[in-house]
Amino acid sequence: MATKIPVTVITGFLGSGKTSLIRHLLQNNQGRRIAVLVNEFGELGIDGELLKSCQICPEDGESNIFELTNGCLCCTVQEEFFPTMLELIKRRDSIDCIIIETSGLALPKPLVKAFRWQEIRNAATVDAVITVVDCAAVAAGTFASDLEAIAAQRQADDSLEHETPLQELFEDQLACADLVVLNKTDLVDRETQGRVEEFIKQELPRVVKIVASDGGKLDASILLGFEAAVEDNLDSRPSHHDSEEDHDHDEEITSTHLILDRTFDPEKLQLQLQTLAQQQEIYRIKGFVAVPNKPMRLVMQGVGTRFDKFYDRPWQPEELRQTRLVFIGRDLKYSEIESQLVAL
């Protein structure tokens, strides 16, 4: 096993903080040569580009960030994942470990099963599956399977009835975990955090450590080096899809993107995006914003109506100062999104 490349799978729902966790890991790699596979949901490579801007990746030469954009990774392991892994295996002498960031819609178990394929098995092993959980979202009753605990909220909000497939996905991501990162704990009080931790413990099929985090700022020693060989003990990680040959995601969950050759005032844009999130069933908004008279690129990320933003790097001289946003949700009305932002 010591000769195999250790692979860490980072899973978690939309907006849980997977990219922030990996970005911090890259910036604090303690000398490790880390390759990253990013499974985007949508056509714009926002997460991959955000990782490349961590100032660790070389500006010239071969990048260690690989973007897989042709759909959910657990559904496209042969088409997308397999050839990329073979290329990484060829470079094993220059790689210490691999991080795979799945899309928020991906089931971890089908991906881990791919490590049983002979071409991969002899060269790589799944060191651990790490599930990132948005503490504030769970505290609000989102993506939870305990229907009695959130019955009152369901009666008040009919839209929660549509979350059942997402709850199953949340449960599957927890069931496969070797470590649960309880992220965004800064948004709740200690009592609420304790309730969320107890809820997660009840969902876990076995004893798994839960680590609290604010913005994914965790030491590499916590995230790497499990040596769990996950592909060899999948029987202890139950899934809602174990009896199915293939799985179907909720077909209504889609993404759309908007590219505008203009600048925005960040506060006004955030207010407009929050309005859109209330008008439509938008789960996630993420992207880059060009701000007037600012040499830095603004990263804006939203989960529902909750947003955060920061400047990640200067605009490059050859780079178009565009505002690029990805929207993920149900029955998205692109024309309304576009018209409201253009009007702004």
GROMACS .gro file of C-alpha atoms in nm:
model
  344
    1MET     CA    1   0.000   0.000   0.000
    2ALA     CA    2   0.294   0.231   0.062
    3THR     CA    3   0.370   0.225  -0.312
    4LYS     CA    4   0.020   0.339  -0.408
    5ILE     CA    5  -0.082   0.703  -0.450
    6PRO     CA    6  -0.319   0.794  -0.163
    7VAL     CA    7  -0.641   0.954  -0.285
    8THR     CA    8  -0.872   1.161  -0.064
    9VAL     CA    9  -1.231   1.205  -0.182
   10ILE     CA   10  -1.392   1.529  -0.062
   11THR     CA   11  -1.770   1.507  -0.084
   12GLY     CA   12  -2.053   1.721   0.050
   13PHE     CA   13  -2.358   1.906  -0.065
   14LEU     CA   14  -2.369   2.225  -0.272
   15GLY     CA   15  -2.213   2.515  -0.086
   16SER     CA   16  -2.085   2.313   0.209
   17GLY     CA   17  -1.733   2.452   0.166
   18LYS     CA   18  -1.541   2.179  -0.018
   19THR     CA   19  -1.347   2.419  -0.242
   20SER     CA   20  -1.248   2.642   0.052
   21LEU     CA   21  -1.124   2.335   0.239
   22ILE     CA   22  -0.908   2.223  -0.054
   23ARG     CA   23  -0.782   2.575  -0.124
   24HIS     CA   24  -0.661   2.603   0.237
   25LEU     CA   25  -0.502   2.258   0.211
   26LEU     CA   26  -0.311   2.361  -0.103
   27GLN     CA   27  -0.192   2.683   0.060
   28ASN     CA   28  -0.074   2.486   0.366
   29ASN     CA   29   0.047   2.167   0.195
   30GLN     CA   30   0.354   2.122   0.422
   31GLY     CA   31   0.567   2.033   0.121
   32ARG     CA   32   0.328   1.776  -0.025
   33ARG     CA   33   0.289   1.763  -0.403
   34ILE     CA   34  -0.090   1.751  -0.435
   35ALA     CA   35  -0.291   1.690  -0.752
   36VAL     CA   36  -0.659   1.790  -0.751
   37LEU     CA   37  -0.950   1.662  -0.960
   38VAL     CA   38  -1.249   1.896  -0.955
   39ASN     CA   39  -1.591   1.773  -1.067
   40GLU     CA   40  -1.784   2.086  -1.165
   41PHE     CA   41  -2.163   2.103  -1.198
   42GLY     CA   42  -2.220   2.341  -1.486
   43GLU     CA   43  -2.022   2.471  -1.781
   44LEU     CA   44  -1.807   2.736  -1.612
   45GLY     CA   45  -1.504   2.607  -1.419
   46ILE     CA   46  -1.546   2.833  -1.116
   47ASP     CA   47  -1.412   2.590  -0.854
   48GLY     CA   48  -1.117   2.479  -1.065
   49GLU     CA   49  -1.018   2.837  -1.143
   50LEU     CA   50  -1.054   2.933  -0.777
   51LEU     CA   51  -0.814   2.654  -0.678
   52LYS     CA   52  -0.567   2.755  -0.947
   53SER     CA   53  -0.560   3.106  -0.800
   54CYS     CA   54  -0.436   2.978  -0.461
   55GLN     CA   55  -0.085   3.107  -0.555
   56ILE     CA   56   0.063   2.760  -0.500
   57CYS     CA   57   0.008   2.625  -0.852
   58PRO     CA   58   0.288   2.713  -1.097
   59GLU     CA   59   0.209   2.997  -1.335
   60ASP     CA   60   0.409   2.824  -1.606
   61GLY     CA   61   0.441   2.453  -1.676
   62GLU     CA   62   0.215   2.162  -1.588
   63SER     CA   63  -0.079   2.233  -1.358
   64ASN     CA   64  -0.192   1.979  -1.101
   65ILE     CA   65  -0.556   2.096  -1.112
   66PHE     CA   66  -0.781   1.888  -1.340
   67GLU     CA   67  -1.140   1.989  -1.413
   68LEU     CA   68  -1.396   1.721  -1.504
   69THR     CA   69  -1.696   1.906  -1.641
   70ASN     CA   70  -1.897   1.654  -1.842
   71GLY     CA   71  -2.143   1.570  -1.568
   72CYS     CA   72  -2.171   1.414  -1.225
   73LEU     CA   73  -1.853   1.218  -1.154
   74CYS     CA   74  -2.026   0.915  -1.006
   75CYS     CA   75  -2.220   0.883  -1.332
   76THR     CA   76  -1.924   0.935  -1.566
   77VAL     CA   77  -1.641   0.739  -1.401
   78GLN     CA   78  -1.551   0.563  -1.724
   79GLU     CA   79  -1.576   0.865  -1.954
   80GLU     CA   80  -1.418   1.130  -1.731
   81PHE     CA   81  -1.249   0.990  -1.423
   82PHE     CA   82  -1.078   0.680  -1.563
   83PRO     CA   83  -0.862   0.844  -1.835
   84THR     CA   84  -0.763   1.130  -1.601
   85MET     CA   85  -0.656   0.886  -1.330
   86LEU     CA   86  -0.447   0.693  -1.582
   87GLU     CA   87  -0.267   1.016  -1.675
   88LEU     CA   88  -0.203   1.094  -1.308
   89ILE     CA   89  -0.071   0.743  -1.248
   90LYS     CA   90   0.187   0.803  -1.521
   91ARG     CA   91   0.305   1.103  -1.316
   92ARG     CA   92   0.312   0.916  -0.985
   93ASP     CA   93   0.681   0.998  -0.924
   94SER     CA   94   0.593   1.368  -0.903
   95ILE     CA   95   0.270   1.334  -0.698
   96ASP     CA   96   0.246   1.265  -0.324
   97CYS     CA   97  -0.133   1.250  -0.305
   98ILE     CA   98  -0.451   1.321  -0.502
   99ILE     CA   99  -0.758   1.512  -0.386
  100ILE     CA  100  -1.090   1.458  -0.566
  101GLU     CA  101  -1.360   1.721  -0.512
  102THR     CA  102  -1.692   1.570  -0.620
  103SER     CA  103  -1.986   1.781  -0.728
  104GLY     CA  104  -2.253   1.839  -0.466
  105LEU     CA  105  -2.476   1.595  -0.652
  106ALA     CA  106  -2.229   1.304  -0.664
  107LEU     CA  107  -2.261   0.982  -0.467
  108PRO     CA  108  -1.919   0.887  -0.325
  109LYS     CA  109  -1.962   0.509  -0.338
  110PRO     CA  110  -1.970   0.456  -0.719
  111LEU     CA  111  -1.653   0.664  -0.746
  112VAL     CA  112  -1.475   0.460  -0.477
  113LYS     CA  113  -1.575   0.137  -0.656
  114ALA     CA  114  -1.372   0.253  -0.955
  115PHE     CA  115  -1.059   0.207  -0.743
  116ARG     CA  116  -1.124  -0.168  -0.765
  117TRP     CA  117  -1.053  -0.159  -1.138
  118GLN     CA  118  -0.725  -0.334  -1.207
  119GLU     CA  119  -0.564  -0.045  -1.394
  120ILE     CA  120  -0.619   0.184  -1.093
  121ARG     CA  121  -0.607  -0.062  -0.804
  122ASN     CA  122  -0.239  -0.144  -0.853
  123ALA     CA  123  -0.135   0.221  -0.842
  124ALA     CA  124  -0.380   0.416  -0.622
  125THR     CA  125  -0.594   0.368  -0.312
  126VAL     CA  126  -0.866   0.573  -0.144
  127ASP     CA  127  -0.698   0.704   0.170
  128ALA     CA  128  -1.028   0.842   0.303
  129VAL     CA  129  -1.366   0.988   0.216
  130ILE     CA  130  -1.420   1.324   0.385
  131THR     CA  131  -1.773   1.462   0.397
  132VAL     CA  132  -1.812   1.837   0.442
  133VAL     CA  133  -2.137   1.947   0.607
  134ASP     CA  134  -2.282   2.299   0.621
  135CYS     CA  135  -2.366   2.326   0.992
  136ALA     CA  136  -2.600   2.622   0.951
  137ALA     CA  137  -2.795   2.452   0.671
  138VAL     CA  138  -2.848   2.135   0.873
  139ALA     CA  139  -2.947   2.340   1.175
  140ALA     CA  140  -3.215   2.505   0.961
  141GLY     CA  141  -3.360   2.161   0.880
  142THR     CA  142  -3.221   2.134   0.528
  143PHE     CA  143  -3.113   1.793   0.388
  144ALA     CA  144  -3.221   1.613   0.705
  145SER     CA  145  -3.394   1.273   0.713
  146ASP     CA  146  -3.565   1.312   1.053
  147LEU     CA  147  -3.905   1.416   0.920
  148GLU     CA  148  -4.062   1.440   1.267
  149ALA     CA  149  -3.800   1.689   1.382
  150ILE     CA  150  -3.874   1.923   1.091
  151ALA     CA  151  -4.247   1.849   1.051
  152ALA     CA  152  -4.346   2.199   1.164
  153GLN     CA  153  -4.108   2.357   0.916
  154ARG     CA  154  -4.240   2.137   0.636
  155GLN     CA  155  -4.598   2.244   0.708
  156ALA     CA  156  -4.494   2.606   0.686
  157ASP     CA  157  -4.287   2.565   0.369
  158ASP     CA  158  -4.419   2.336   0.095
  159SER     CA  159  -4.095   2.360  -0.101
  160LEU     CA  160  -3.925   2.137   0.157
  161GLU     CA  161  -4.131   1.845   0.028
  162HIS     CA  162  -3.909   1.847  -0.280
  163GLU     CA  163  -3.591   1.790  -0.078
  164THR     CA  164  -3.632   1.414  -0.029
  165PRO     CA  165  -3.383   1.307  -0.302
  166LEU     CA  166  -3.132   1.553  -0.160
  167GLN     CA  167  -3.181   1.408   0.188
  168GLU     CA  168  -3.094   1.063   0.057
  169LEU     CA  169  -2.783   1.205  -0.107
  170PHE     CA  170  -2.686   1.374   0.219
  171GLU     CA  171  -2.729   1.042   0.403
  172ASP     CA  172  -2.520   0.854   0.146
  173GLN     CA  173  -2.240   1.108   0.173
  174LEU     CA  174  -2.235   1.066   0.551
  175ALA     CA  175  -2.255   0.686   0.532
  176CYS     CA  176  -1.938   0.667   0.322
  177ALA     CA  177  -1.734   0.907   0.537
  178ASP     CA  178  -1.411   0.842   0.726
  179LEU     CA  179  -1.421   1.196   0.862
  180VAL     CA  180  -1.702   1.453   0.880
  181VAL     CA  181  -1.600   1.819   0.862
  182LEU     CA  182  -1.871   2.027   1.027
  183ASN     CA  183  -1.814   2.353   0.843
  184LYS     CA  184  -1.948   2.706   0.889
  185THR     CA  185  -1.977   2.662   1.266
  186ASP     CA  186  -1.921   3.038   1.300
  187LEU     CA  187  -2.278   3.090   1.178
  188VAL     CA  188  -2.442   2.908   1.474
  189ASP     CA  189  -2.413   2.915   1.852
  190ARG     CA  190  -2.255   2.634   2.055
  191GLU     CA  191  -2.589   2.482   2.154
  192THR     CA  192  -2.702   2.461   1.791
  193GLN     CA  193  -2.368   2.315   1.687
  194GLY     CA  194  -2.406   2.047   1.955
  195ARG     CA  195  -2.753   1.953   1.825
  196VAL     CA  196  -2.621   1.925   1.469
  197GLU     CA  197  -2.334   1.703   1.585
  198GLU     CA  198  -2.577   1.472   1.765
  199PHE     CA  199  -2.797   1.454   1.456
  200ILE     CA  200  -2.499   1.361   1.236
  201LYS     CA  201  -2.386   1.094   1.482
  202GLN     CA  202  -2.731   0.932   1.455
  203GLU     CA  203  -2.702   0.929   1.076
  204LEU     CA  204  -2.357   0.768   1.073
  205PRO     CA  205  -2.361   0.385   1.044
  206ARG     CA  206  -2.037   0.354   1.244
  207VAL     CA  207  -1.810   0.561   1.466
  208VAL     CA  208  -1.665   0.847   1.262
  209LYS     CA  209  -1.485   1.153   1.396
  210ILE     CA  210  -1.660   1.489   1.351
  211VAL     CA  211  -1.429   1.792   1.329
  212ALA     CA  212  -1.565   2.147   1.355
  213SER     CA  213  -1.435   2.403   1.107
  214ASP     CA  214  -1.471   2.769   1.017
  215GLY     CA  215  -1.405   2.821   0.646
  216GLY     CA  216  -1.235   2.483   0.600
  217LYS     CA  217  -0.920   2.595   0.782
  218LEU     CA  218  -0.795   2.253   0.894
  219ASP     CA  219  -0.441   2.122   0.920
  220ALA     CA  220  -0.330   1.873   0.653
  221SER     CA  221  -0.252   1.619   0.926
  222ILE     CA  222  -0.624   1.602   1.008
  223LEU     CA  223  -0.731   1.546   0.647
  224LEU     CA  224  -0.459   1.317   0.511
  225GLY     CA  225  -0.294   0.990   0.610
  226PHE     CA  226  -0.594   0.772   0.709
  227GLU     CA  227  -0.472   0.469   0.509
  228ALA     CA  228  -0.833   0.345   0.512
  229ALA     CA  229  -0.819   0.162   0.174
  230VAL     CA  230  -1.187   0.251   0.141
  231GLU     CA  231  -1.232   0.046  -0.178
  232ASP     CA  232  -1.172  -0.270   0.027
  233ASN     CA  233  -1.438  -0.209   0.295
  234LEU     CA  234  -1.739  -0.065   0.114
  235ASP     CA  235  -1.975  -0.318   0.277
  236SER     CA  236  -1.963  -0.113   0.598
  237ARG     CA  237  -2.075   0.197   0.408
  238PRO     CA  238  -2.445   0.149   0.318
  239SER     CA  239  -2.609   0.347   0.039
  240HIS     CA  240  -2.967   0.404  -0.073
  241HIS     CA  241  -2.852   0.282  -0.415
  242ASP     CA  242  -2.683  -0.044  -0.313
  243SER     CA  243  -2.955  -0.254  -0.477
  244GLU     CA  244  -2.950  -0.054  -0.801
  245GLU     CA  245  -2.719  -0.105  -1.096
  246ASP     CA  246  -2.729   0.266  -1.171
  247HIS     CA  247  -2.876   0.565  -0.994
  248ASP     CA  248  -3.081   0.857  -1.113
  249HIS     CA  249  -3.043   1.206  -0.976
  250ASP     CA  250  -3.332   1.444  -0.949
  251GLU     CA  251  -3.367   1.547  -1.312
  252GLU     CA  252  -3.502   1.889  -1.219
  253ILE     CA  253  -3.173   2.000  -1.064
  254THR     CA  254  -2.991   2.197  -1.332
  255SER     CA  255  -2.736   2.473  -1.369
  256THR     CA  256  -2.712   2.780  -1.584
  257HIS     CA  257  -2.451   3.052  -1.611
  258LEU     CA  258  -2.428   3.417  -1.699
  259ILE     CA  259  -2.128   3.607  -1.840
  260LEU     CA  260  -2.147   3.986  -1.844
  261ASP     CA  261  -1.880   4.225  -1.974
  262ARG     CA  262  -1.941   4.478  -1.701
  263THR     CA  263  -1.868   4.565  -1.339
  264PHE     CA  264  -2.100   4.552  -1.038
  265ASP     CA  265  -2.118   4.713  -0.698
  266PRO     CA  266  -2.077   4.407  -0.470
  267GLU     CA  267  -2.344   4.506  -0.216
  268LYS     CA  268  -2.607   4.589  -0.479
  269LEU     CA  269  -2.529   4.268  -0.668
  270GLN     CA  270  -2.558   4.060  -0.351
  271LEU     CA  271  -2.898   4.212  -0.269
  272GLN     CA  272  -3.021   4.136  -0.621
  273LEU     CA  273  -2.893   3.778  -0.604
  274GLN     CA  274  -3.063   3.731  -0.267
  275THR     CA  275  -3.386   3.854  -0.425
  276LEU     CA  276  -3.344   3.605  -0.710
  277ALA     CA  277  -3.284   3.324  -0.459
  278GLN     CA  278  -3.618   3.409  -0.297
  279GLN     CA  279  -3.802   3.433  -0.627
  280GLN     CA  280  -3.665   3.107  -0.770
  281GLU     CA  281  -3.559   2.775  -0.618
  282ILE     CA  282  -3.186   2.846  -0.638
  283TYR     CA  283  -2.965   2.631  -0.417
  284ARG     CA  284  -2.625   2.772  -0.504
  285ILE     CA  285  -2.473   3.080  -0.669
  286LYS     CA  286  -2.099   3.109  -0.724
  287GLY     CA  287  -1.866   3.302  -0.947
  288PHE     CA  288  -1.633   3.592  -1.008
  289VAL     CA  289  -1.732   3.959  -1.009
  290ALA     CA  290  -1.561   4.257  -1.171
  291VAL     CA  291  -1.583   4.551  -0.928
  292PRO     CA  292  -1.546   4.915  -1.041
  293ASN     CA  293  -1.199   5.062  -0.977
  294LYS     CA  294  -1.075   4.740  -0.813
  295PRO     CA  295  -0.765   4.561  -0.951
  296MET     CA  296  -0.866   4.242  -0.765
  297ARG     CA  297  -1.118   3.977  -0.873
  298LEU     CA  298  -1.408   3.930  -0.629
  299VAL     CA  299  -1.525   3.576  -0.548
  300MET     CA  300  -1.895   3.563  -0.456
  301GLN     CA  301  -2.064   3.250  -0.322
  302GLY     CA  302  -2.419   3.201  -0.203
  303VAL     CA  303  -2.620   2.920  -0.046
  304GLY     CA  304  -2.985   3.015  -0.062
  305THR     CA  305  -2.992   3.376   0.058
  306ARG     CA  306  -2.669   3.347   0.262
  307PHE     CA  307  -2.365   3.493   0.085
  308ASP     CA  308  -1.995   3.543   0.142
  309LYS     CA  309  -1.737   3.717  -0.075
  310PHE     CA  310  -1.364   3.786  -0.087
  311TYR     CA  311  -1.097   3.910  -0.328
  312ASP     CA  312  -0.880   3.618  -0.440
  313ARG     CA  313  -0.623   3.765  -0.683
  314PRO     CA  314  -0.547   4.054  -0.920
  315TRP     CA  315  -0.696   4.051  -1.267
  316GLN     CA  316  -0.432   3.938  -1.517
  317PRO     CA  317  -0.328   4.186  -1.791
  318GLU     CA  318  -0.455   3.958  -2.071
  319GLU     CA  319  -0.774   3.869  -1.885
  320LEU     CA  320  -1.120   4.006  -1.968
  321ARG     CA  321  -1.272   4.171  -1.661
  322GLN     CA  322  -1.600   3.984  -1.684
  323THR     CA  323  -1.858   3.898  -1.422
  324ARG     CA  324  -1.922   3.522  -1.443
  325LEU     CA  325  -2.185   3.354  -1.227
  326VAL     CA  326  -2.317   2.997  -1.206
  327PHE     CA  327  -2.666   2.923  -1.072
  328ILE     CA  328  -2.768   2.574  -0.952
  329GLY     CA  329  -3.128   2.489  -0.862
  330ARG     CA  330  -3.465   2.367  -0.989
  331ASP     CA  331  -3.657   2.495  -1.291
  332LEU     CA  332  -3.424   2.792  -1.331
  333LYS     CA  333  -3.562   3.076  -1.540
  334TYR     CA  334  -3.254   3.204  -1.723
  335SER     CA  335  -3.426   3.500  -1.891
  336GLU     CA  336  -3.544   3.637  -1.555
  337ILE     CA  337  -3.198   3.598  -1.401
  338GLU     CA  338  -3.037   3.771  -1.697
  339SER     CA  339  -3.288   4.056  -1.719
  340GLN     CA  340  -3.264   4.140  -1.347
  341LEU     CA  341  -2.885   4.148  -1.347
  342VAL     CA  342  -2.864   4.343  -1.673
  343ALA     CA  343  -3.113   4.595  -1.534
  344LEU     CA  344  -2.902   4.630  -1.222
   0.00000   0.00000   0.00000
